[in-house]
Coordinates of C-alpha atoms in Angstrom, one line a residue:
M5 CA -23.1 -28.6 24.3
P6 CA -23.8 -28.6 20.2
E7 CA -21.8 -30.8 18.7
I8 CA -21.0 -28.2 16.4
L9 CA -19.2 -26.0 19.1
D10 CA -17.3 -29.2 20.0
I11 CA -16.0 -28.9 16.8
F12 CA -14.6 -25.3 17.1
N13 CA -12.8 -26.0 20.4
Q14 CA -10.5 -28.5 18.3
D15 CA -6.9 -27.3 17.5
A16 CA -7.9 -25.9 14.0
F17 CA -9.9 -23.6 15.0
S18 CA -7.4 -21.8 17.9
A19 CA -6.6 -18.1 17.2
S20 CA -3.3 -19.0 15.9
A21 CA -4.0 -21.4 13.6
L22 CA -6.6 -19.6 12.2
T23 CA -4.2 -16.6 12.0
G24 CA -1.9 -19.4 10.1
N25 CA -4.7 -20.0 7.8
I26 CA -5.3 -16.4 7.1
T27 CA -1.5 -15.8 6.7
L28 CA -1.5 -18.5 3.6
V29 CA -3.5 -17.0 1.9
P30 CA -1.1 -15.1 -0.6
N31 CA -1.4 -11.1 -0.4
A32 CA -1.6 -11.1 -5.0
Y33 CA -3.6 -7.9 -4.3
G34 CA -2.5 -5.0 -5.6
R35 CA 0.4 -3.5 -7.8
I36 CA 2.1 -1.9 -5.2
N37 CA 2.3 -4.8 -2.9
A38 CA 3.8 -6.4 -6.2
L39 CA 6.5 -3.7 -6.6
G40 CA 7.5 -4.4 -3.4
L41 CA 8.3 -1.0 -2.1
F42 CA 7.4 -0.8 1.5
R43 CA 9.5 -2.6 3.7
P44 CA 7.6 -4.2 6.5
E45 CA 8.6 -2.7 10.4
P46 CA 6.5 -4.7 13.2
I47 CA 6.3 -2.3 16.1
A48 CA 5.3 -2.9 19.7
T49 CA 3.4 0.0 20.3
T50 CA 0.2 1.7 18.5
T51 CA 2.1 4.7 17.3
V52 CA 5.3 5.9 15.2
T53 CA 7.7 8.0 16.6
V54 CA 10.3 9.5 13.6
I55 CA 12.8 11.7 14.6
L56 CA 13.2 14.5 11.4
E57 CA 16.8 16.3 11.4
N58 CA 17.8 18.6 9.4
G59 CA 21.7 17.7 9.0
V60 CA 23.6 21.0 8.2
L61 CA 25.3 20.2 4.7
N62 CA 27.7 23.8 4.3
L63 CA 30.8 24.4 2.1
L64 CA 34.3 24.4 4.6
P65 CA 36.5 27.5 3.9
T66 CA 40.9 26.6 4.2
R67 CA 42.7 27.4 7.1
P68 CA 46.4 28.2 7.3
R69 CA 48.0 25.4 9.1
G70 CA 48.0 25.6 13.0
A71 CA 45.2 27.6 12.5
P72 CA 41.3 26.6 14.3
A73 CA 39.2 24.5 12.6
T74 CA 35.5 25.2 11.8
L75 CA 33.1 23.7 13.9
G76 CA 30.5 21.6 13.3
I77 CA 26.9 22.3 13.9
R78 CA 24.4 20.1 14.9
G79 CA 21.0 19.1 13.3
R80 CA 18.4 19.9 14.3
Q81 CA 16.1 17.6 15.6
R82 CA 11.7 17.4 15.5
P83 CA 10.1 14.1 16.7
K84 CA 7.2 13.5 14.9
A85 CA 4.8 10.6 16.2
F86 CA 2.1 9.1 14.0
P87 CA -1.0 6.8 15.4
V88 CA -1.1 3.2 13.6
P89 CA -5.0 3.3 12.0
H90 CA -6.8 0.6 13.3
I91 CA -8.7 -1.7 11.1
P92 CA -10.9 -4.2 12.8
H93 CA -13.4 -6.5 10.3
E94 CA -16.2 -9.0 11.9
D95 CA -18.3 -11.8 10.0
S96 CA -19.8 -15.1 11.6
V97 CA -20.0 -18.7 10.4
L98 CA -23.6 -20.1 10.9
A99 CA -24.9 -24.0 11.3
T100 CA -27.4 -22.8 8.7
D101 CA -24.4 -22.0 6.0
V102 CA -22.7 -25.1 6.3
Q103 CA -25.7 -27.5 6.8
N104 CA -26.9 -29.5 3.6
M105 CA -23.7 -27.3 1.5
L106 CA -22.2 -29.3 -0.8
A107 CA -18.3 -28.8 -1.8
L108 CA -16.0 -30.2 -3.9
T109 CA -13.5 -32.5 -1.9
P110 CA -10.0 -33.1 -3.0
T111 CA -10.8 -36.2 -5.6
G112 CA -13.2 -33.6 -7.4
I113 CA -16.3 -34.9 -6.3
A114 CA -18.7 -33.1 -4.7
G115 CA -19.2 -34.1 -0.9
L116 CA -21.3 -32.4 1.8
E117 CA -19.6 -29.2 3.1
T118 CA -17.4 -29.2 6.4
V119 CA -17.2 -26.4 8.7
L120 CA -13.3 -26.1 8.6
G121 CA -13.7 -25.7 4.4
F122 CA -16.5 -23.3 4.6
L123 CA -14.6 -21.1 7.4
N124 CA -11.3 -21.2 5.1
R125 CA -13.2 -20.0 2.5
K126 CA -14.9 -17.1 4.8
L127 CA -11.2 -16.0 6.2
I128 CA -10.0 -15.6 2.0
V129 CA -12.8 -13.4 1.8
M130 CA -11.9 -11.2 4.8
R131 CA -8.1 -11.4 3.9
N132 CA -9.0 -10.0 0.6
K133 CA -11.2 -7.4 2.1
H134 CA -7.8 -6.4 4.3
A135 CA -5.5 -6.8 1.1
I136 CA -7.6 -4.0 -1.0
T137 CA -7.4 -1.9 2.2
L138 CA -4.0 -2.1 2.8
E139 CA -3.4 -1.5 -1.3
K140 CA -5.3 1.4 -0.9
L141 CA -4.1 3.0 2.3
R142 CA -0.2 2.5 0.3
M143 CA -1.3 4.1 -2.9
D144 CA -2.9 7.1 -0.9
A145 CA 0.7 7.4 0.8
L146 CA 2.7 7.6 -2.3
K147 CA 0.0 10.6 -2.9
G148 CA 1.0 12.0 0.7
V149 CA -2.8 11.9 2.0
I150 CA -3.7 8.7 3.9
R151 CA -7.3 9.1 3.5
D152 CA -10.1 6.8 5.0
Y153 CA -13.0 5.2 3.2
D154 CA -15.0 8.1 3.0
G155 CA -12.3 10.3 2.6
S156 CA -12.0 11.7 5.9
V157 CA -8.0 12.9 6.3
I158 CA -6.1 10.1 8.3
L159 CA -2.8 12.0 8.4
D160 CA -1.7 14.5 5.5
L161 CA 2.3 13.7 4.9
F162 CA 3.2 16.7 3.3
A163 CA 1.8 18.7 6.4
A164 CA 3.4 16.5 8.9
F165 CA 6.4 17.0 7.2
G166 CA 6.4 20.6 6.3
V167 CA 6.8 20.0 2.5
T168 CA 4.6 21.4 -0.2
Q169 CA 3.9 18.9 -3.4
Q170 CA 5.3 19.5 -6.7
V171 CA 2.9 19.1 -9.6
V172 CA 4.3 18.9 -13.1
D173 CA 1.8 19.8 -16.0
F174 CA 2.7 18.0 -19.1
A175 CA 0.6 19.4 -21.4
L176 CA -0.1 16.5 -23.3
G177 CA -3.1 17.6 -25.6
T178 CA -0.3 20.4 -26.7
A179 CA 1.5 19.0 -29.8
S180 CA 4.5 20.5 -29.0
T181 CA 5.1 19.7 -25.6
D182 CA 8.5 19.1 -24.7
V183 CA 7.9 15.5 -22.8
L184 CA 11.3 14.5 -22.5
G185 CA 11.9 17.7 -21.0
K186 CA 8.7 17.2 -18.3
C187 CA 9.8 13.5 -17.1
Q188 CA 13.6 15.3 -16.6
D189 CA 12.1 18.1 -14.7
V190 CA 10.4 14.9 -12.3
T191 CA 13.7 13.4 -11.6
G192 CA 15.5 16.1 -11.5
Y193 CA 13.2 17.3 -8.6
M194 CA 13.4 14.2 -7.2
E195 CA 17.3 14.0 -7.0
D196 CA 17.3 17.9 -5.6
N197 CA 15.1 16.5 -2.9
L198 CA 17.2 13.0 -1.9
L199 CA 18.6 14.5 1.2
G200 CA 21.0 11.9 1.7
E201 CA 19.0 9.1 0.6
T202 CA 20.1 7.2 -3.2
M203 CA 17.0 6.1 -5.9
T204 CA 17.9 3.9 -8.7
G205 CA 15.3 5.1 -10.8
V206 CA 11.5 6.4 -10.7
R207 CA 8.1 4.6 -11.3
A208 CA 5.0 6.6 -12.6
L209 CA 1.2 5.1 -11.6
A210 CA -0.7 6.6 -14.2
S211 CA -4.8 6.7 -14.8
P212 CA -5.8 5.3 -18.0
E213 CA -6.4 8.6 -19.5
W214 CA -3.4 10.2 -18.4
F215 CA -1.4 6.8 -19.6
R216 CA -3.7 6.9 -23.6
K217 CA -3.3 10.5 -23.7
F218 CA 0.8 10.5 -22.9
T219 CA 1.3 7.3 -25.2
T220 CA -0.4 8.6 -28.2
H221 CA 1.4 12.4 -27.6
A222 CA 3.5 13.2 -30.2
S223 CA 7.0 13.1 -28.9
V224 CA 6.5 9.8 -26.9
K225 CA 4.2 8.2 -29.6
E226 CA 7.5 7.0 -32.1
A227 CA 9.2 5.2 -29.2
F228 CA 5.9 3.6 -28.0
K229 CA 5.3 2.2 -31.3
Y230 CA 9.4 0.9 -31.4
Y231 CA 8.7 -0.4 -27.7
Q232 CA 5.5 -2.2 -28.5
S233 CA 7.6 -4.3 -31.5
G234 CA 10.0 -5.9 -29.5
P235 CA 10.1 -9.3 -29.3
Q236 CA 7.9 -10.0 -26.5
I237 CA 5.1 -7.5 -27.6
L238 CA 3.1 -10.8 -28.0
R239 CA 3.9 -12.1 -24.6
E240 CA 3.3 -8.4 -22.6
D241 CA 1.6 -5.8 -21.6
V242 CA 3.0 -3.0 -22.0
R243 CA 0.6 -1.1 -20.1
K244 CA 2.5 -2.7 -17.2
G245 CA 5.6 -1.1 -17.8
F246 CA 7.1 1.7 -20.6
T247 CA 10.4 3.4 -20.0
F248 CA 10.3 6.9 -21.7
G249 CA 12.7 9.6 -20.7
G250 CA 14.0 7.7 -17.4
I251 CA 10.4 7.0 -16.2
T252 CA 9.3 3.6 -16.2
F253 CA 5.4 4.3 -16.9
E254 CA 2.8 1.6 -16.1
E255 CA -1.2 2.0 -16.3
Y256 CA -3.1 1.9 -12.7
R257 CA -6.2 1.0 -12.4
G258 CA -6.9 0.3 -8.7
S259 CA -10.5 0.5 -7.3
A260 CA -12.6 -0.3 -4.7
S261 CA -16.3 0.7 -3.2
Y262 CA -17.3 0.6 0.7
V263 CA -20.4 -0.2 2.3
Q264 CA -22.1 2.8 3.2
E265 CA -24.0 3.9 6.2
D266 CA -27.6 3.0 4.5
G267 CA -26.4 -0.4 3.6
T268 CA -25.8 0.2 -0.1
T269 CA -22.5 0.1 -1.7
S270 CA -21.0 3.6 -3.1
V271 CA -19.4 3.8 -6.4
P272 CA -16.2 2.8 -6.8
E273 CA -13.6 5.3 -5.9
R274 CA -9.7 5.3 -8.6
F275 CA -7.1 5.3 -6.1
V276 CA -5.5 7.3 -9.2
P277 CA -7.9 9.9 -10.6
A278 CA -8.6 10.1 -14.0
G279 CA -6.2 12.6 -15.8
D280 CA -3.2 12.0 -12.8
V281 CA -0.4 10.5 -12.6
R282 CA 1.9 9.9 -9.5
F283 CA 5.5 9.7 -9.4
F284 CA 7.5 7.6 -6.9
P285 CA 11.4 6.8 -6.7
L286 CA 12.9 3.6 -6.8
G287 CA 15.9 1.9 -4.7
T288 CA 15.5 3.7 -2.4
T289 CA 17.3 2.9 1.4
D290 CA 14.5 4.1 4.0
T291 CA 12.0 6.2 2.8
F292 CA 9.3 3.8 2.0
T293 CA 8.2 1.6 5.5
N294 CA 4.8 -0.4 6.2
Y295 CA 4.5 0.2 10.3
W296 CA 3.1 -3.1 11.7
A297 CA 1.1 -2.7 14.9
P298 CA 0.1 -5.7 17.7
P299 CA -3.3 -6.5 17.1
D300 CA -6.0 -5.3 20.0
F301 CA -5.8 -8.6 21.9
W302 CA -4.7 -9.5 25.6
S303 CA -1.9 -11.6 24.2
A304 CA -0.3 -9.4 22.3
V305 CA -0.1 -6.2 24.4
N306 CA 3.3 -4.6 23.8
Q307 CA 4.8 -7.0 21.6
A308 CA 5.8 -6.8 17.9
P309 CA 4.3 -9.0 15.9
A310 CA 6.2 -11.4 13.9
I311 CA 6.5 -10.7 10.5
G312 CA 4.6 -13.2 9.1
D313 CA 1.7 -13.0 10.4
A314 CA 1.7 -9.1 10.5
E315 CA -0.7 -7.7 8.3
V316 CA -4.1 -10.0 9.4
F317 CA -5.1 -11.2 12.7
V318 CA -7.9 -13.5 13.9
A319 CA -9.3 -13.3 17.0
P320 CA -10.3 -16.7 18.8
L321 CA -13.9 -17.3 17.8
E322 CA -16.8 -16.5 20.2
P323 CA -19.4 -18.4 20.3
K324 CA -22.9 -17.0 19.3
K325 CA -25.7 -17.3 21.7
F326 CA -27.8 -21.3 21.5
G327 CA -24.7 -22.4 19.6
K328 CA -26.0 -21.8 16.3
G329 CA -22.5 -20.4 15.2
M330 CA -19.2 -18.5 15.8
D331 CA -18.5 -15.1 15.3
I332 CA -15.1 -14.2 13.2
H333 CA -13.1 -11.4 14.2
T334 CA -10.1 -10.1 12.0
E335 CA -7.8 -7.3 12.3
S336 CA -5.2 -5.4 10.4
N337 CA -3.3 -2.3 12.0
P338 CA -0.7 -1.1 9.1
L339 CA 0.8 2.4 8.8
P340 CA 2.4 2.7 5.2
L341 CA 4.7 5.7 5.7
V342 CA 6.7 8.2 3.3
K343 CA 9.3 9.3 5.1
R344 CA 10.7 12.0 2.6
P345 CA 7.4 13.3 1.1
A346 CA 9.1 15.8 -0.8
L347 CA 9.9 12.9 -3.5
L348 CA 6.6 12.1 -4.7
V349 CA 5.4 13.9 -7.2
R350 CA 2.1 14.5 -9.0
G351 CA 1.7 14.7 -12.8
T352 CA -1.1 16.1 -14.4
T353 CA -2.8 17.2 -18.0
S354 CA -4.3 20.7 -18.4
N355 CA -5.5 19.3 -22.0

C-alpha cells in the first residue's frame, strides 16, 4: 500500500477526529447565527413531529354557590410531521494537491505542505459552505418559506400551519407616512398572535434599499440623526442596530450563489430581496428551534447527535483508486423551524 494511505489510517484521520476538527472551526458566517435565535435540538429521527394544539380561552360566567361549574373544553390536537433536509457535500484530497506544495509552519517559516494541514484547510472551506447554507435556510424560515438552492419549496410554514402572512406597506416614499404608527402595527400584530408565547422585543432585518429609505424618511431622520450623534458612533456601525418605535432595525446583506447544472456559478441570491424587511420577535421560549437529525452513517442510526457535533459530520475517508488520494464526505441535517409563523411579518414600501 502506498505510504500516503498509511498516513490516512492514523487516528488523526478517523471520522470522529475529522468531525471534531470541523466542529472546532467557528461557525462565524451569518447574522442569524450570531443572533442565537434558533435553539438547537438534536433528534434521533429524520422527521420532526410537532403537535399543534388549539387551546380554548374564553370568559368564565359567574354561578351561584353550589351550582354546577362550567366544564373546560379540550383543545384540538393536530400532529404535523416535517422531514429534515439532508445536505451532503463531497470533495477530495489528492497526492498532487500536497506534493511539492509549501505551507507556513507555526514558526512562520515556509515548509513542505503536510497532508493533515491541507486536509484541515479543505475542511474549513467545506464547513463554511455548510455554514452559509444554514444561514440561508434560517433566513428562509424567518421569511416563512424554506427553499432549496434552486428556489424550489422545501417547506411552506404558512401553508403547513394554516396561517396567512401579515404584510405591512411602510410607504416610505411618502413624506407624510406615519412610520411610527407602522411600527406599532407590526408590534401590535405580533402581540395579538403570541398565543401563549412571550417576547421581549422585535428585530427587523432589512435590505439595504429599504433601510436607506427608512433612515432617510422625514419622520425617522431626526431620530436616526440623534442616534448617530451618540458617543459610540465612531466605533459602531449603526446599520447593525438602530431602534425606532420599539423595533431594532438593521441592514442585512446576506447572499450566496450556487453551482448550476452546466457548471457555471449563478448570480448571487439576496436572502432578503431588495425593498423588503422581515420582522420577528425576540425573547421567545419555544418559537424558533433548529432540529438536527443524525447523519446517514451506519454508526449513527436512530441516535440523536451531540449538540457540539450536530452541525456538520465527516464520514470515514474513502481511498481513491490506485492510491491517488482520499475522498471526503461531509453532511449536515438541519431543519430550522418557526412553530408560530403568524409572528413573522413582512414589510415593504410601495414607493
